[in-house]
Coordinates of C-alpha atoms in Angstrom, one line a residue:
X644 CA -49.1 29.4 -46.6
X645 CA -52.7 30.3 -48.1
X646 CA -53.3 33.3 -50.7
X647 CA -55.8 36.1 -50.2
X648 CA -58.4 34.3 -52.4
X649 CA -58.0 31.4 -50.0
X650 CA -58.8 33.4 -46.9
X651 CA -61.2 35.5 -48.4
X652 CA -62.9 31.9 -49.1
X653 CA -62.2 30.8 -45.7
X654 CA -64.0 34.3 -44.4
X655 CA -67.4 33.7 -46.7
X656 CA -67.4 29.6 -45.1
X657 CA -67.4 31.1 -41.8
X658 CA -70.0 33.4 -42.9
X659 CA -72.5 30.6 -43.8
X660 CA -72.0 28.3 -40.7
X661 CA -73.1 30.9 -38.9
X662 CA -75.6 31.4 -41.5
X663 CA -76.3 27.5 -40.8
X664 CA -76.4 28.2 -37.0
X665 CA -79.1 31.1 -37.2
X666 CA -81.4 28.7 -38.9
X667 CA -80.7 25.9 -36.1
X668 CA -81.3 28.4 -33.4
X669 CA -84.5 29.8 -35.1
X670 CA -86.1 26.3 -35.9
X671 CA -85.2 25.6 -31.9
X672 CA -86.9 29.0 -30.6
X673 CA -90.1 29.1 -33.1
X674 CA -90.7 25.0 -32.6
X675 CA -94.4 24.1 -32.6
X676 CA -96.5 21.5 -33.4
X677 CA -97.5 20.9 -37.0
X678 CA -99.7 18.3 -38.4
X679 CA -99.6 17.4 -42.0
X680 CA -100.8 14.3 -43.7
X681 CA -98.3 11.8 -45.9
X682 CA -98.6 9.6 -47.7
X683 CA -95.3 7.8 -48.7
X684 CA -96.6 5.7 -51.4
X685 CA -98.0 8.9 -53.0
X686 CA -95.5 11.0 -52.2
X687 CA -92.9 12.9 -54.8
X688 CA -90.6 14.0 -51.5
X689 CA -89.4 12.3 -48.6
X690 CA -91.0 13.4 -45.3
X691 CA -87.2 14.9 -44.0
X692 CA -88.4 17.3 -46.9
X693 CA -92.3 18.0 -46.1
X694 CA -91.1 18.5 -42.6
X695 CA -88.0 20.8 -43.2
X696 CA -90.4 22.9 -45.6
X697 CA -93.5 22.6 -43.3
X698 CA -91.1 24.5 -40.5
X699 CA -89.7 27.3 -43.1
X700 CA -92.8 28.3 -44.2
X701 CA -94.7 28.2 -40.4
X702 CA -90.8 30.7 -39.7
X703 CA -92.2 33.1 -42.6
X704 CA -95.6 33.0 -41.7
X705 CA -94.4 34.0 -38.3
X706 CA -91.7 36.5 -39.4
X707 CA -92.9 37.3 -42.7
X708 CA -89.7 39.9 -43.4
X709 CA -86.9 37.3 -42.0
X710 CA -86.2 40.6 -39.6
X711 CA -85.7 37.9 -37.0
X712 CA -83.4 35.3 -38.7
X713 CA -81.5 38.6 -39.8
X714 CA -80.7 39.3 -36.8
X715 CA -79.5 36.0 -35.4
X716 CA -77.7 35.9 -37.9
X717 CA -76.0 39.5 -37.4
X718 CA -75.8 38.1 -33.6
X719 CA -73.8 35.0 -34.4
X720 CA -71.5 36.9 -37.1
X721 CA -70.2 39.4 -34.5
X722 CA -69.8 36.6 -31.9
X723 CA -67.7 35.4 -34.9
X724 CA -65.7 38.1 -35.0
X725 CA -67.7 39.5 -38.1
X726 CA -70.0 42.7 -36.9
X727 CA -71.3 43.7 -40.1
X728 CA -74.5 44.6 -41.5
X729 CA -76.6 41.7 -43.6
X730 CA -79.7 41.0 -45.0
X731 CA -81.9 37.8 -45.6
X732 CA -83.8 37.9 -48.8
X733 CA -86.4 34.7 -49.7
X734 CA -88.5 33.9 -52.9
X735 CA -91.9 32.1 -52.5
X736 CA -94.8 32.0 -54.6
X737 CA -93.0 34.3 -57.2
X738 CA -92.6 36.9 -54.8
X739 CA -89.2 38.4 -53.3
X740 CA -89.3 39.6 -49.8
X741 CA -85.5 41.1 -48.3
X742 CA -85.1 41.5 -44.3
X743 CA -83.9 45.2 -45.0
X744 CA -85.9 46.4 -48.1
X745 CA -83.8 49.5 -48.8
X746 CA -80.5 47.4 -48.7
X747 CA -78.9 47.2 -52.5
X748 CA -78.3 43.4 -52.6
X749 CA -75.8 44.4 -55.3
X750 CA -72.9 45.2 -53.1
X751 CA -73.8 42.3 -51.0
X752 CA -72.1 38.9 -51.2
X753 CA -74.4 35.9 -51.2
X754 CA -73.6 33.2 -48.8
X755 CA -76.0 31.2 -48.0
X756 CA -78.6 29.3 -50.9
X757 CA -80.8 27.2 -49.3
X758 CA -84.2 25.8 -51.1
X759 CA -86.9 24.0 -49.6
X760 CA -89.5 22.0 -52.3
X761 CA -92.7 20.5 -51.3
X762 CA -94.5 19.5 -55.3
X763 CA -94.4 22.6 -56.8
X764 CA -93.7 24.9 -54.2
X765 CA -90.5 25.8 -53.8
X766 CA -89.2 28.4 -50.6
X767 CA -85.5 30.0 -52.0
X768 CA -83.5 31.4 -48.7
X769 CA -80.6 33.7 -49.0
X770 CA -77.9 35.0 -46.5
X771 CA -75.7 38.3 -47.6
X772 CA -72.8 40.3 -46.1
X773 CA -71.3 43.8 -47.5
X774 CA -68.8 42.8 -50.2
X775 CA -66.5 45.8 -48.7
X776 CA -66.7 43.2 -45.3
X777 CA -64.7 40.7 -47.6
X778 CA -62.7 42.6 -49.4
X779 CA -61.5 44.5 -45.9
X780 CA -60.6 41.4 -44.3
X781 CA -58.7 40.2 -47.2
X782 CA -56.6 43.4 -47.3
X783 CA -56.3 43.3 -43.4
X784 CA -54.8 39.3 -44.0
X785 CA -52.5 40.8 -46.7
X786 CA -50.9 43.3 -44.1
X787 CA -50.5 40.3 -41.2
X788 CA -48.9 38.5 -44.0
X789 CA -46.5 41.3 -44.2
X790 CA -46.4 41.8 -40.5
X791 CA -46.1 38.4 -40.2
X792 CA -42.8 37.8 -41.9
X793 CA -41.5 40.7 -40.7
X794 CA -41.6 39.6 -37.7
X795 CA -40.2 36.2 -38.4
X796 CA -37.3 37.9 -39.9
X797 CA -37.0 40.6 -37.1
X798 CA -37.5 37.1 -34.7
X799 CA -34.2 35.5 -37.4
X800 CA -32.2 38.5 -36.7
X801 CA -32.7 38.5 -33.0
X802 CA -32.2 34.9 -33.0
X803 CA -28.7 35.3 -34.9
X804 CA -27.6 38.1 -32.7
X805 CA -28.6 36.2 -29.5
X806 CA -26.6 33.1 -30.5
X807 CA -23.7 35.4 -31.7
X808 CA -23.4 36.8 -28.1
X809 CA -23.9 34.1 -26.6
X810 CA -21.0 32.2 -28.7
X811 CA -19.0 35.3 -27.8
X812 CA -19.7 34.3 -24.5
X813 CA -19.1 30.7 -23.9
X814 CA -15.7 31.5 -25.8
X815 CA -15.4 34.2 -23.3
X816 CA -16.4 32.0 -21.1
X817 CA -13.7 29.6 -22.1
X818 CA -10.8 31.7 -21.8
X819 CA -11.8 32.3 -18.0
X820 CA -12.1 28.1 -17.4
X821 CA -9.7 27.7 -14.3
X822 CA -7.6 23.7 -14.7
X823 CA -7.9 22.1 -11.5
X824 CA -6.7 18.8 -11.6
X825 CA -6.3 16.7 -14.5
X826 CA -9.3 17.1 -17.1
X827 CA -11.2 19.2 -14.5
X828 CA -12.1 22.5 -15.3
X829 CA -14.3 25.2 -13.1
X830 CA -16.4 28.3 -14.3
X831 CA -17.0 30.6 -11.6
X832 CA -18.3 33.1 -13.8
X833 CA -21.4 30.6 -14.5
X834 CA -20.9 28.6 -11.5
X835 CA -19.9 25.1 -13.9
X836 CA -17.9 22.5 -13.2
X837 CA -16.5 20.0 -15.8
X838 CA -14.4 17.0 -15.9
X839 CA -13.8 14.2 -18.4
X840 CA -16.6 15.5 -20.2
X841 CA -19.1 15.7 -17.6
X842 CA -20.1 19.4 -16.5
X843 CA -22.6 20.6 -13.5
X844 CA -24.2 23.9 -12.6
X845 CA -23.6 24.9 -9.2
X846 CA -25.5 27.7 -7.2
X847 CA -26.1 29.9 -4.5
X848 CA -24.1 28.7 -1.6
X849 CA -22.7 25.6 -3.0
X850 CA -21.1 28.0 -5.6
X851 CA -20.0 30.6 -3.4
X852 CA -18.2 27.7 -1.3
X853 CA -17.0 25.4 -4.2
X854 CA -15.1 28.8 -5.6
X855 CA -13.5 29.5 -2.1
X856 CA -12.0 25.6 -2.1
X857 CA -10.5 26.0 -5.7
X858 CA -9.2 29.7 -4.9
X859 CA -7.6 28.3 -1.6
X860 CA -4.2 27.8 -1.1
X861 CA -3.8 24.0 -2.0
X862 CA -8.0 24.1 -2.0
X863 CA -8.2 23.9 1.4
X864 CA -10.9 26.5 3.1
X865 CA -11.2 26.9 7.0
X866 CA -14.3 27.6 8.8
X867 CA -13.8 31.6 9.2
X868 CA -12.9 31.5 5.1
X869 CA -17.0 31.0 4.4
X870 CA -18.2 33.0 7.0
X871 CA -18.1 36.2 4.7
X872 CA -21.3 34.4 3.1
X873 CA -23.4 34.9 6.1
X874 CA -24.3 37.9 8.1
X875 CA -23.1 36.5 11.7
X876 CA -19.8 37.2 10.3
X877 CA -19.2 35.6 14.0
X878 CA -18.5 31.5 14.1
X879 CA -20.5 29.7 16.4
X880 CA -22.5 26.5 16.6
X881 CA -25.3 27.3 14.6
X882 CA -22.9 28.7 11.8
X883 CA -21.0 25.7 11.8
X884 CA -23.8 23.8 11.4
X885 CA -24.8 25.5 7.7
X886 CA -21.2 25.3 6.5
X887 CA -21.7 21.6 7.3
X888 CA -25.3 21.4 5.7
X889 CA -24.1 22.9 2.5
X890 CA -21.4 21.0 2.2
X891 CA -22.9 17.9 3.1
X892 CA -25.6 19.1 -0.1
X893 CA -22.5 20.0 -1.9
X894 CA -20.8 16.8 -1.8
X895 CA -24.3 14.9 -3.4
X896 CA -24.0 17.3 -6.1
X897 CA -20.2 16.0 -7.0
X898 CA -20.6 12.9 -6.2
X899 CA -20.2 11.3 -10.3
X900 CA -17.3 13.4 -9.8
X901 CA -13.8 12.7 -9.5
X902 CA -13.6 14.6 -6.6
X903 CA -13.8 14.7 -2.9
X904 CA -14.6 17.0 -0.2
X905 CA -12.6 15.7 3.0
X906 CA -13.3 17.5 6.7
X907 CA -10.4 18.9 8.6
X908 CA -11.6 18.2 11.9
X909 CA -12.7 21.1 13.9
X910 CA -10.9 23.4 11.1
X911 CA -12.6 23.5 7.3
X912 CA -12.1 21.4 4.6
X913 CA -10.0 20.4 1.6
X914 CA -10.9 19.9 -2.0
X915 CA -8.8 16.2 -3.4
X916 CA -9.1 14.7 -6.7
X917 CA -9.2 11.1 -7.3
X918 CA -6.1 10.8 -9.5
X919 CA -6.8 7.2 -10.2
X920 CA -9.8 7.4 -11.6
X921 CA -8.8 10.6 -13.0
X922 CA -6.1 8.7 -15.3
X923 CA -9.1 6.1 -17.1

């Protein structure tokens, strides 16, 4: 986990790529032609250099107080996330010129040095932001630090009481497991069914009619037994028709099973058990 010096160091990075950026986006909008002569065998500095000064000094000569790169700059900090105030101070021919000339750089946190050389003339750019900005931020990563583990230790304690309950309730849960056959077990409070290890979740209807088999007498259900699960309450064809259907989805659903479903023709139907495979 980083320290506050870290972040704080992470904050004053972000502060000079956007620092970075505003000079990219500058250069782009104030792009002109420039002519200059070079000579390379002459030359004390490569032409990446003559050109990269060449376009600072035509950007001063056009925006002799920086007010414009200032304010890209303030532009892309608060798309950062950063809306603070800051200040672009540069040094050529021995003189100092800052953006915002009233500003005391003093409380201000340099962090951006660039210098551009061409023989003996030498352009020195700086970037600033408040050094409250900084220090705020810092503080504000101190308390979501705090927050932070606080809430990983309320998330612990939630955690421990959700797993405690829901313990409590698969032993609960346990202790309400109905034997049906040998190794078989049903849930109907959860709708699961287990046997020789194997368990499956049943819902909705097939629950509902799985739960009337194994609480009939010798699991066998007849037709007018499921019909409190539909609204007809009445049983024709077409109700017939869904008691087959769901059974018929039922029957997929246990088929790894060692367990049947056999029709009583024209009546219902009777839960079996396959006791020879039950005995492997």
């Amino acid at each position: 986990m980083c320290s506050g010096h870290n972040y704080e160091q992470a904050i004053l990075k972000n502060a000079k790529i956007c620092f970075e950026e505003a000079l990219q986006e500058e250069k782009k909008n104030s792009m002109t032609q420039v002519y200059i002569s070079y000579d390379a065998s002459k030359a004390t500095c490569t032409l990446d250099e003559v050109l990269t000064w060449a376009t600072m000094a035509m950007s001063i000569k056009k925006d002799s107080c920086r007010q414009g790169l200032d304010s890209i700059y303030h532009a892309k900090l608060t798309q950062a996330g950063y809306p603070v105030q800051t200040a672009i101070s540069y040094t050529w021919n021995g003189r100092t010129t800052v953006s915002k000339p009233n500003l005391d750089l003093s409380h201000m946190y340099p962090v951006g040095n660039k210098v551009y050389s061409m023989k003996h003339d030498t352009i020195r750019l700086q970037a600033y932001v408040p050094i409250a900005f900084v220090h705020t931020q810092k503080y504000k990563f101190s308390i979501g630090l705090g927050l932070l583990v606080g809430s990983i230790l309320l998330g612990f304690g939630i955690w421990w009481m959700t797993r405690k309950k829901r313990n409590m309730d698969e032993a609960a849960s346990f202790s309400q497991r109905v034997l049906i056959g040998k190794n078989c077990y049903w849930d109907s409070r959860r709708g699961i069914f287990c046997c020789a290890g194997e368990s499956v979740i049943l819902a909705g209807m097939q629950e509902k009619f799985f739960d009337q088999l194994v609480k009939s007498p010798d699991y066998v259900a007849m037709y007018q037994d499921f019909l409190v699960f539909y609204p007809e309450q009445e049983l024709t064809k077409a109700t017939i028709d869904k008691i087959q259907h769901t059974m018929q989805t039922l029957k997929k659903n246990l088929k790894a099973f060692p367990v049947v479903i056999e029709p009583i023709r024209g009546k219902g139907y009777q839960l079996c058990f396959k006791v020879e495979e039950m005995a492997e």
